[in-house]
Short mmCIF file of C-alpha atoms in Angstrom, two decimals:
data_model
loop_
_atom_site.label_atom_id
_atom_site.label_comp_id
_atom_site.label_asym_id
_atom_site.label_seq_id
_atom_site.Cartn_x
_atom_site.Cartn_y
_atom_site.Cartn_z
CA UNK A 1 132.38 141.07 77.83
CA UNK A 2 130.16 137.81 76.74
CA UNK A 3 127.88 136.61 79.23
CA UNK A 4 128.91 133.24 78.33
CA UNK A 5 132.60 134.25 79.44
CA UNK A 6 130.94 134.90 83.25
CA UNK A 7 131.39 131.85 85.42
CA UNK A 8 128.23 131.11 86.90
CA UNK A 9 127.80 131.05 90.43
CA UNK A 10 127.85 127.20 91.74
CA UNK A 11 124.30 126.07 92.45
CA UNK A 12 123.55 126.60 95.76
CA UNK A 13 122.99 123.08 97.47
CA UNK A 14 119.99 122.36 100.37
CA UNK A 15 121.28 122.02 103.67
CA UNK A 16 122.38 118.75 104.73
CA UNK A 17 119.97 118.57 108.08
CA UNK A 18 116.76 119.54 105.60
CA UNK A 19 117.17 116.62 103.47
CA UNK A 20 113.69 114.78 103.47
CA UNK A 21 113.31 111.23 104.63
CA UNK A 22 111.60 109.26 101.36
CA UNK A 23 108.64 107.47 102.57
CA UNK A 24 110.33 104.15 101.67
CA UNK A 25 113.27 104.75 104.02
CA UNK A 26 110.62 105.46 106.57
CA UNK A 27 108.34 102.35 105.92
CA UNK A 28 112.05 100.30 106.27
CA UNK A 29 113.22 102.21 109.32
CA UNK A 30 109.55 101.51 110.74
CA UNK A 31 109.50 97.63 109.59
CA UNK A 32 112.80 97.84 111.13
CA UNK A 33 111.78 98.65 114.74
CA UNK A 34 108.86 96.33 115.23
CA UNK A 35 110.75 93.55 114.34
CA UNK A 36 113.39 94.60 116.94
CA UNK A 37 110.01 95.15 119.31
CA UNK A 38 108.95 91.75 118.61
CA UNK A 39 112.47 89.97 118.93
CA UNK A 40 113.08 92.35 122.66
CA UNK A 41 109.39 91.42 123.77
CA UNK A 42 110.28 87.47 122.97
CA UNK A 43 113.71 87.70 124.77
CA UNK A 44 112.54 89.44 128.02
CA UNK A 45 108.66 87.76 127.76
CA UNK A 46 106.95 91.26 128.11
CA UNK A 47 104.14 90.30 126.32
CA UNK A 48 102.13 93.35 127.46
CA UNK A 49 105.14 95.94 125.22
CA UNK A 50 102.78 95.04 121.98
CA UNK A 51 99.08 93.82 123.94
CA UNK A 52 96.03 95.22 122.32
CA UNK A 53 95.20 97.02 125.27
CA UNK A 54 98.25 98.31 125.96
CA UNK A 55 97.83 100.01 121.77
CA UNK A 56 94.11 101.13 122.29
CA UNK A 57 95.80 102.43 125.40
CA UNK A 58 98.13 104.68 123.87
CA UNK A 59 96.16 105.45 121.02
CA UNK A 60 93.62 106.99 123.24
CA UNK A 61 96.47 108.89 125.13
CA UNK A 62 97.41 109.66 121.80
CA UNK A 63 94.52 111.53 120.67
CA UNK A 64 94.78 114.55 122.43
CA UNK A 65 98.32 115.02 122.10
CA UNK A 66 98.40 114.99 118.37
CA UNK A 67 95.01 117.40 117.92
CA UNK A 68 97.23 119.84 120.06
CA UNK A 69 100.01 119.51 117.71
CA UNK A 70 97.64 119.83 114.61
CA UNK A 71 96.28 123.15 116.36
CA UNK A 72 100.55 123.57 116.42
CA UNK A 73 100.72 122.75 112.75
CA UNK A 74 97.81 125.06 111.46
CA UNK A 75 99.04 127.99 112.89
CA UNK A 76 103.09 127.20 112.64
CA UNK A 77 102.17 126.86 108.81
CA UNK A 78 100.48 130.21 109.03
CA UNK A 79 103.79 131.76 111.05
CA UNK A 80 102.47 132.21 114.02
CA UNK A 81 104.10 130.34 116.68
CA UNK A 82 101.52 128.73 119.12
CA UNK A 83 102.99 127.99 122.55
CA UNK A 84 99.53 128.82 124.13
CA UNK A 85 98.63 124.95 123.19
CA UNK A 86 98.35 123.99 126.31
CA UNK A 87 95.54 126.87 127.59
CA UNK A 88 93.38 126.19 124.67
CA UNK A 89 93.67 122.69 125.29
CA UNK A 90 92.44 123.57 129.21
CA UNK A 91 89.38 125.72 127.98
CA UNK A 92 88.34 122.44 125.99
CA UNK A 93 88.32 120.52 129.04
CA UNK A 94 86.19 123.10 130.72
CA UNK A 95 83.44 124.04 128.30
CA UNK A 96 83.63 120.09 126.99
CA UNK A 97 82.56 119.24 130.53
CA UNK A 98 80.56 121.88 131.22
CA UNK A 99 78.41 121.88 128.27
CA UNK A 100 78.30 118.44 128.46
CA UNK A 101 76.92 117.87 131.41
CA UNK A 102 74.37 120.35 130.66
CA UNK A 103 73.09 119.57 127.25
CA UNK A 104 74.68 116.19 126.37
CA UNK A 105 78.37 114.70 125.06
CA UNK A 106 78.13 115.92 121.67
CA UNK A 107 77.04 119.83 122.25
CA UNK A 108 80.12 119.39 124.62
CA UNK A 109 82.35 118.28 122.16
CA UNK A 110 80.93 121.40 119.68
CA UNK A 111 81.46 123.61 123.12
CA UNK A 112 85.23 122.19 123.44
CA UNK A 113 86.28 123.52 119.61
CA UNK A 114 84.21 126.20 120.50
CA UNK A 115 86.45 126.92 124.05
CA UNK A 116 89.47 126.44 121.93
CA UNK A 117 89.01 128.62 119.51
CA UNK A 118 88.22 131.44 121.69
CA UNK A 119 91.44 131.30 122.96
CA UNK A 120 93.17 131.11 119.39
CA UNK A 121 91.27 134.09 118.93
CA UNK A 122 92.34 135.97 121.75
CA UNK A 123 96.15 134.79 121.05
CA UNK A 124 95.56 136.06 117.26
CA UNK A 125 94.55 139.53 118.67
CA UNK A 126 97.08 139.71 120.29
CA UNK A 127 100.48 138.50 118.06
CA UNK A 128 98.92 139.47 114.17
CA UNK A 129 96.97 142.57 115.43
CA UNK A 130 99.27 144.47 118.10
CA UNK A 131 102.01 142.39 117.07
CA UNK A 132 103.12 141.18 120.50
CA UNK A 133 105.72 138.42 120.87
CA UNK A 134 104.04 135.23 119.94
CA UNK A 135 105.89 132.91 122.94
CA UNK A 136 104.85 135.89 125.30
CA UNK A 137 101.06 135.68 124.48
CA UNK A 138 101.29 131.68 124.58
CA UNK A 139 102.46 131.88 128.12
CA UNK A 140 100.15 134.45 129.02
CA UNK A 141 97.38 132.98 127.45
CA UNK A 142 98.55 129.59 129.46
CA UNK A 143 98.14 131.16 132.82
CA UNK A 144 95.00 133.30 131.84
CA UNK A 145 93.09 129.70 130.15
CA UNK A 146 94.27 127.95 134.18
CA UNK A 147 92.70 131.24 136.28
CA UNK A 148 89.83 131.75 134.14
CA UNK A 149 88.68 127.53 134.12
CA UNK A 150 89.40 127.78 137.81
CA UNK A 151 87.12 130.71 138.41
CA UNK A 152 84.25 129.75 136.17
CA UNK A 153 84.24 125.95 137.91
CA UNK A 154 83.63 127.40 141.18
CA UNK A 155 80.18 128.72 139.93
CA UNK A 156 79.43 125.78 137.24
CA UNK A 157 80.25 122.81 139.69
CA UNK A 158 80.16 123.66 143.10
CA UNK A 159 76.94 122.50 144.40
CA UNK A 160 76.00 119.92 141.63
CA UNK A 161 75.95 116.40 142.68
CA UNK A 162 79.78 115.18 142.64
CA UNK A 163 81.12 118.59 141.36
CA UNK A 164 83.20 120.72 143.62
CA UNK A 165 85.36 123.80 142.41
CA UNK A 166 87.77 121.67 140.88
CA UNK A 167 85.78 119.25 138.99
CA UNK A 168 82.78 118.30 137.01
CA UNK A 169 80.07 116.07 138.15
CA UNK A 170 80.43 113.14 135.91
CA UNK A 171 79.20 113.35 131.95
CA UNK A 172 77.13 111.39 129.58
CA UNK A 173 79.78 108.79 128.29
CA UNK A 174 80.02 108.83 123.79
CA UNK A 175 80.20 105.12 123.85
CA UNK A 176 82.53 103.18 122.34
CA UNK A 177 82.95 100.10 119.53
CA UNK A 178 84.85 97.36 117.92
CA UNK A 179 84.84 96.34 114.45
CA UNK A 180 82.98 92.94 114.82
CA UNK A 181 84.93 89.82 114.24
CA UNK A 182 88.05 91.91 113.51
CA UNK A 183 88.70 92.89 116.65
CA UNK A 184 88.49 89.55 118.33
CA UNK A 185 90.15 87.71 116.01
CA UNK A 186 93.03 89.98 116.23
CA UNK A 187 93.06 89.84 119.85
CA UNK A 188 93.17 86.18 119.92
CA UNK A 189 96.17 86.38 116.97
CA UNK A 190 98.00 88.56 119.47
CA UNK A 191 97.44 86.15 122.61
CA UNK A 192 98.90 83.34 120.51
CA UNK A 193 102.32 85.82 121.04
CA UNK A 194 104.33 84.34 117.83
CA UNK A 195 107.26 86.30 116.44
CA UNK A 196 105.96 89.56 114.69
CA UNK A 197 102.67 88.28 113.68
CA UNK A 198 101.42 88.85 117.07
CA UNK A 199 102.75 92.12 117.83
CA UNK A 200 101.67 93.40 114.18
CA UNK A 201 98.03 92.03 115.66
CA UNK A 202 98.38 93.56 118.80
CA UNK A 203 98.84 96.94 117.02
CA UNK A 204 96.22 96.77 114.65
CA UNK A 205 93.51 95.04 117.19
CA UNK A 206 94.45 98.30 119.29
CA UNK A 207 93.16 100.66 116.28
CA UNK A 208 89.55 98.81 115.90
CA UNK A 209 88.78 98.00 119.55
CA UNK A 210 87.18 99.84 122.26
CA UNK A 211 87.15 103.07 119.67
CA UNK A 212 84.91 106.04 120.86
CA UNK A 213 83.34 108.14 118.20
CA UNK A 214 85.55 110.97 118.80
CA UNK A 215 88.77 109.13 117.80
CA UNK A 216 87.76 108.19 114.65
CA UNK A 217 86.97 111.84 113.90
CA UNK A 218 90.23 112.89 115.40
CA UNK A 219 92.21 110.36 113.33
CA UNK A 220 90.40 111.47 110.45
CA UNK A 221 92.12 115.38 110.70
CA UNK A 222 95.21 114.48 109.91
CA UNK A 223 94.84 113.20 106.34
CA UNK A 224 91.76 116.03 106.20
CA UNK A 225 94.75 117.91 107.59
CA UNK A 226 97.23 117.47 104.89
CA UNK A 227 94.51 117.48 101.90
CA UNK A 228 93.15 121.46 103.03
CA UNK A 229 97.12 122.58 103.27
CA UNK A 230 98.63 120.59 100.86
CA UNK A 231 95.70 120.25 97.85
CA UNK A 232 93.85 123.26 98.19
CA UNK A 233 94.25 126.93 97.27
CA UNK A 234 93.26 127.77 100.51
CA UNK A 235 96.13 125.99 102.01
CA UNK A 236 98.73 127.41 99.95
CA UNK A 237 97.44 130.61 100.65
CA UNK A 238 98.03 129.65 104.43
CA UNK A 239 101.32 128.26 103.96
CA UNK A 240 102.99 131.22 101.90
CA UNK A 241 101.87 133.25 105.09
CA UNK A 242 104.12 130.98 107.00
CA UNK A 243 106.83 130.79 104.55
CA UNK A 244 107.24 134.63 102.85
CA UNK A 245 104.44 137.15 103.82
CA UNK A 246 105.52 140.12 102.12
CA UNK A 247 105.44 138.27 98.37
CA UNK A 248 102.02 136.56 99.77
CA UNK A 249 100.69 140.40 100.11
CA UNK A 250 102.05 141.15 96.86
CA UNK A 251 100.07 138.63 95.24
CA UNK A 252 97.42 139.75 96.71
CA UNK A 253 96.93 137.42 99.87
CA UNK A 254 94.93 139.03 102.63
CA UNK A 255 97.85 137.35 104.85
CA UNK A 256 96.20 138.86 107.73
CA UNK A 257 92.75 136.86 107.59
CA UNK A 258 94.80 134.22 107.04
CA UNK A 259 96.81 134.18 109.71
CA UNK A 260 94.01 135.00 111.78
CA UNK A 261 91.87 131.63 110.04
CA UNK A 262 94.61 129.59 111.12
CA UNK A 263 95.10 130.30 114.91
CA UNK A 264 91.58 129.84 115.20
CA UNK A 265 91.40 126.76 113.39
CA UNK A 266 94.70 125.93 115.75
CA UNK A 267 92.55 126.72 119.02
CA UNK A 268 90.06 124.39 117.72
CA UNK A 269 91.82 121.78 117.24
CA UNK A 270 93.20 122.20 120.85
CA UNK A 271 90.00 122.31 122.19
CA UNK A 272 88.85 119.10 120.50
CA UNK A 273 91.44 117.54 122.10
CA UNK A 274 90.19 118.93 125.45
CA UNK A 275 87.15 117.79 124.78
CA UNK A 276 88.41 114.59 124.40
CA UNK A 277 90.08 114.29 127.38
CA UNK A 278 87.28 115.38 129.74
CA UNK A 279 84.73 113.26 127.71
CA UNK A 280 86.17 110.51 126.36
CA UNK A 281 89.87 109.86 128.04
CA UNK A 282 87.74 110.23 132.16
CA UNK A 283 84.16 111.57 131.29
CA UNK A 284 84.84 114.32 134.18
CA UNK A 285 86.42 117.49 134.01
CA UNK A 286 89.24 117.83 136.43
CA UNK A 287 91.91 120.82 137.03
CA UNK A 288 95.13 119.83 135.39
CA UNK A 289 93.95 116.77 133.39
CA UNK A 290 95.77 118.08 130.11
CA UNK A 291 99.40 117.48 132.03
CA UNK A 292 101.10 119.42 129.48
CA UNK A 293 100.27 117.83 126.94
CA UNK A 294 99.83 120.68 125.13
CA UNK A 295 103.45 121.15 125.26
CA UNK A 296 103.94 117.67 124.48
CA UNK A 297 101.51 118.03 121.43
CA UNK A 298 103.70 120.95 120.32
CA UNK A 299 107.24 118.62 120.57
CA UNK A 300 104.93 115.95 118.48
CA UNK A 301 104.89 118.44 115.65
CA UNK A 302 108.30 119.58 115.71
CA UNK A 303 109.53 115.98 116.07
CA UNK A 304 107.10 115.39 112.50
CA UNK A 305 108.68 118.87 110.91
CA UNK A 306 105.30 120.94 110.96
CA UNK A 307 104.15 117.55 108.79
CA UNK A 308 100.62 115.72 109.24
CA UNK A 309 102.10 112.68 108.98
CA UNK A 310 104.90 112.99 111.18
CA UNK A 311 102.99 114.35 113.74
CA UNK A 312 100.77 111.41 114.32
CA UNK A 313 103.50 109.32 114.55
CA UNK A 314 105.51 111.47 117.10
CA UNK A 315 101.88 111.96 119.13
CA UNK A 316 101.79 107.74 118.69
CA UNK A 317 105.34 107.62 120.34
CA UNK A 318 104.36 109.73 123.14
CA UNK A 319 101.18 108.25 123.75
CA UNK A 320 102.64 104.89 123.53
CA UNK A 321 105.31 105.69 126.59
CA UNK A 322 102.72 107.56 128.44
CA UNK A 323 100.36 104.20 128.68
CA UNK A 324 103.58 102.63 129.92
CA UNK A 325 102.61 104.38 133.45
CA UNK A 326 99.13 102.52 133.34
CA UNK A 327 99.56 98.94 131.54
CA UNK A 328 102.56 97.12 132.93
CA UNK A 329 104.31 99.87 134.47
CA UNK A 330 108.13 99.19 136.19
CA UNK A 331 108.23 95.33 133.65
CA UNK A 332 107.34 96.96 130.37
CA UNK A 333 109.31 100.18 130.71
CA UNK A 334 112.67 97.38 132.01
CA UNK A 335 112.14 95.36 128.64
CA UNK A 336 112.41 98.59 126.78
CA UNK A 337 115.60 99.75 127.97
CA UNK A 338 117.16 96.26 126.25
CA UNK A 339 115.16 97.88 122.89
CA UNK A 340 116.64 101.39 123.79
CA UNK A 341 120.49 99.48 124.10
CA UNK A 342 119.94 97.68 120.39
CA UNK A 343 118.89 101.05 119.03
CA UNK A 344 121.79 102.66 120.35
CA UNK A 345 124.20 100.14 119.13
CA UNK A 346 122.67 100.45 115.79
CA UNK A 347 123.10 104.00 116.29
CA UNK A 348 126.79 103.68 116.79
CA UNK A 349 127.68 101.46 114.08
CA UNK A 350 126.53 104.19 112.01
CA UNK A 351 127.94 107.11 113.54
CA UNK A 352 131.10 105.30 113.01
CA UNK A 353 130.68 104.39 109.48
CA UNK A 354 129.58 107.80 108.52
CA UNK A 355 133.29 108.31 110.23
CA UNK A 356 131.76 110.29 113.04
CA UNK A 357 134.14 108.88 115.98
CA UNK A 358 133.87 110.58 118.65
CA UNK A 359 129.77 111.10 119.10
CA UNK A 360 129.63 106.89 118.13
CA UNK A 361 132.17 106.26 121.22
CA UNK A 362 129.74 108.30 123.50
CA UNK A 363 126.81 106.62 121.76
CA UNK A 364 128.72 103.05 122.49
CA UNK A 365 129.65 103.81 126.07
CA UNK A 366 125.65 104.97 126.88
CA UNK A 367 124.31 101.79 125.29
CA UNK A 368 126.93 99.96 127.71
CA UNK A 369 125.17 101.68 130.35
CA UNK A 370 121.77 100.52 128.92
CA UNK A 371 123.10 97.48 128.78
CA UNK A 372 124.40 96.64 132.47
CA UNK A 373 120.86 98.75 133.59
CA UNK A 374 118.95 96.01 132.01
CA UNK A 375 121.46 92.89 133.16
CA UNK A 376 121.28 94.00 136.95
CA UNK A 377 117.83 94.80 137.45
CA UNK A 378 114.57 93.29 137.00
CA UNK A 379 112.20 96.09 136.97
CA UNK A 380 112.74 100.22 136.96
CA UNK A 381 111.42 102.69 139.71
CA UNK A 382 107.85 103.91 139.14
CA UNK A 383 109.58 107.52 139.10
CA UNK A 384 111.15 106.26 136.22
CA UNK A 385 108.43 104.97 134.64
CA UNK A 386 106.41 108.38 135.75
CA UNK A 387 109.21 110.20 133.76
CA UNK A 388 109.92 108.03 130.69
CA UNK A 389 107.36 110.01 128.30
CA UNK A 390 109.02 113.22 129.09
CA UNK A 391 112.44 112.18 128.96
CA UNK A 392 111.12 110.67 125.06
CA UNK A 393 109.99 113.78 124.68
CA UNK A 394 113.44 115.37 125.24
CA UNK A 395 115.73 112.73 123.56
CA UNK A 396 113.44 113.15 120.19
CA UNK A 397 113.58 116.23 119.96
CA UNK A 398 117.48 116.17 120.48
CA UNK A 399 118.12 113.35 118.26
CA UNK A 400 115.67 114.92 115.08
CA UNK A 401 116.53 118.40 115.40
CA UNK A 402 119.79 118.26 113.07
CA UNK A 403 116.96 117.28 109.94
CA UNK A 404 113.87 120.31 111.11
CA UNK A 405 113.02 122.48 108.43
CA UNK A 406 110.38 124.80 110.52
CA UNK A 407 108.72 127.48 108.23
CA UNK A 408 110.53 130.49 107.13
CA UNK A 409 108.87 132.85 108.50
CA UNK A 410 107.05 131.35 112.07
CA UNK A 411 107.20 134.22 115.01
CA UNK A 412 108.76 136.63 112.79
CA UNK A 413 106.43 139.95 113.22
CA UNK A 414 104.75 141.20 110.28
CA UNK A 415 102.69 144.29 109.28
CA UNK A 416 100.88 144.97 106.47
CA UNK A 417 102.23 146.41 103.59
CA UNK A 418 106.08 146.71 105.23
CA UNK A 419 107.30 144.93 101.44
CA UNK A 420 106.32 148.65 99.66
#
């Protein structure tokens, strides 16, 4: 028989949820919202929804929340799934503070990566060496990063002027800056509160005022970020860990020191963002100051599909609703439920004209309810307002899971040499 008298097998098409958003889609769908921003925060006069302080707010709540989900990405990318975000995050806030009251900010921010990474080391012990489930070790490592803080504090604190067992005397602040004559002038731009211009203002303004050190190096990791694992042979090294491990072997990738590299790298990352919080975000360390935002970090990079640049703008998001609770509180959060009703409605139309019925009639009849929430009130509970970044959190994640392509091989066990 002639091979050219063998059909050939039809070309197998990608998945329909893995097709990639092209980055002018995303500019659009971005352009798209901040003019709906502006024309909500001109309708309902919540001028504080796009203030510069309420941006240098949430970038600064930010911060932490994306380093934890870079520390997510690095070792995701590697295959190793990293739940234990949240602990290494905690033993950043701890040896931050506590080096940092003892030798200065900056040997407390090196002491923070430091923290960090000890605990990405202990977690890659633990899941590449002796192969233990990687969400079990997370967890464990979780509990073990809260006991361990708690315990050392008692001896580091207790005693020192202002420093108990659950808290550092206060550090040495970094310091912060604006970029001179920028800064104001864009403040002033977004006090003039015109249509757009002013909001576009009040976001940049928010990016060069009142910036501490540290957040221009954190910003600064996610493009470093995506250069090392996206330009480098080092990072496609790490990533064919993540994605087949057994052909990485066979090519002769020591997939075990790379795996290990990563989590450590992760940890570090977490524990710059620790640092950050007990240095820069309250210049104290305090038990339970990360508020799971290690976890939230984590959702950040899943909501960005283990992508740099997705990730900062899911950790934006978040960090933008969690400065909700301190700027404007019960008005702003109101005003954004009339955004959240438009975006449905949008939503809606096209569910319906991608002939999706039924899920655009349930999308119609909860924007409805958005609706009438916003037309009989005036301002939403602070419980509400306490809860909006988690409930964010939770719709995000529900509404961008159908288009997650997570790599291949993340939390699947490996040994070496199991490919011969």
């Amino acid at each position: 028989m002639s091979t050219a008298s063998v059909a050939k097998p039809p070309a197998k098409q990608p998945a329909a949820g893995r097709r990639r958003i092209s980055l002018p889609v995303l500019l659009l769908s971005i352009a798209g919202v901040l003019v709906l921003i502006s024309l909500v925060r001109v309708i309902t006069g919540a001028d504080g929804i796009t203030s510069t302080g309420q941006m240098s707010t949430a970038l600064k709540l930010a911060v932490p929340i994306g380093l934890a989900g870079l520390g997510g990405l690095w070792a995701e990318r590697a295959g190793v799934v990293n739940i234990g975000l949240e602990g290494m995050l905690i033993l950043g806030t701890w040896f931050g503070a506590w080096a940092g009251f003892q030798w200065g900010p900056w040997v407390g921010v090196l002491f923070g990566v430091l923290g960090g990474a000890l605990g990405g080391l202990l977690h890659a012990i633990v899941t590449v060496t002796f192969n233990v489930n990687h969400i079990v070790s997370g967890v464990a490592l979780n509990i073990l990063a809260l006991g361990v803080t708690r315990y050392l504090a008692t001896f580091a604190f207790e005693g020192e002027e202002g420093g108990t067992s659950k808290q550092s005397p206060p550090v040495e602040s970094l310091g912060d800056f604006s970029v001179p004559g920028l800064s104001d002038w864009l403040m002033d731009l977004n006090g003039k509160h015109w249509f757009l211009v002013s909001d576009l203002a009040g976001l940049i303004g928010g990016l060069v005022t009142g910036l501490s050190p540290l957040t221009v190096v954190a910003v600064a990791m996610v493009p470093l970020s995506w250069w090392v694992l996206w330009r480098t042979s080092f990072g496609l090294r790490l990533r064919s860990c993540g994605e087949n491990p057994v052909a990485a072997e066979s090519l002769g990738v020591n997939v075990y020191k790379y795996k290990y590299l990563a989590v450590i790298i992760s940890g570090g990352f977490a524990g710059l963002g620790g640092a950050f919080l007990s240095l820069v975000a309250s210049n104290i360390y305090l038990e339970g100051q990360t508020g799971g935002r290690g976890y939230i970090g984590l959702a950040a990079m899943i909501f960005g599909n283990w992508m740099p640049g997705g990730l900062a703008l899911g950790a934006g998001l978040f960090g933008y609703t969690d400065s909700l609770k301190l700027r404007g509180g019960g008005t702003n959060v109101h005003a954004l439920l009339l955004l959240l009703a438009i975006l449905l409605v949008i939503g809606a139309i096209y569910l319906a004209w991608r002939k999706r019925y039924v899920p655009a009639a349930i999308t119609a009849a909860v924007s409805v309810l958005m609706f009438l929430w916003y037309g009989l009130t005036d301002e939403v509970p602070n419980q509400v307002v306490t809860a909006t970044p988690y409930v964010v959190t939770l719709l995000v994640l529900s509404l961008s899971a159908q288009r997650l392509r997570m790599p291949k091989a993340d939390g699947m066990p490996y040994r070496r040499g199991q490919g011969k």
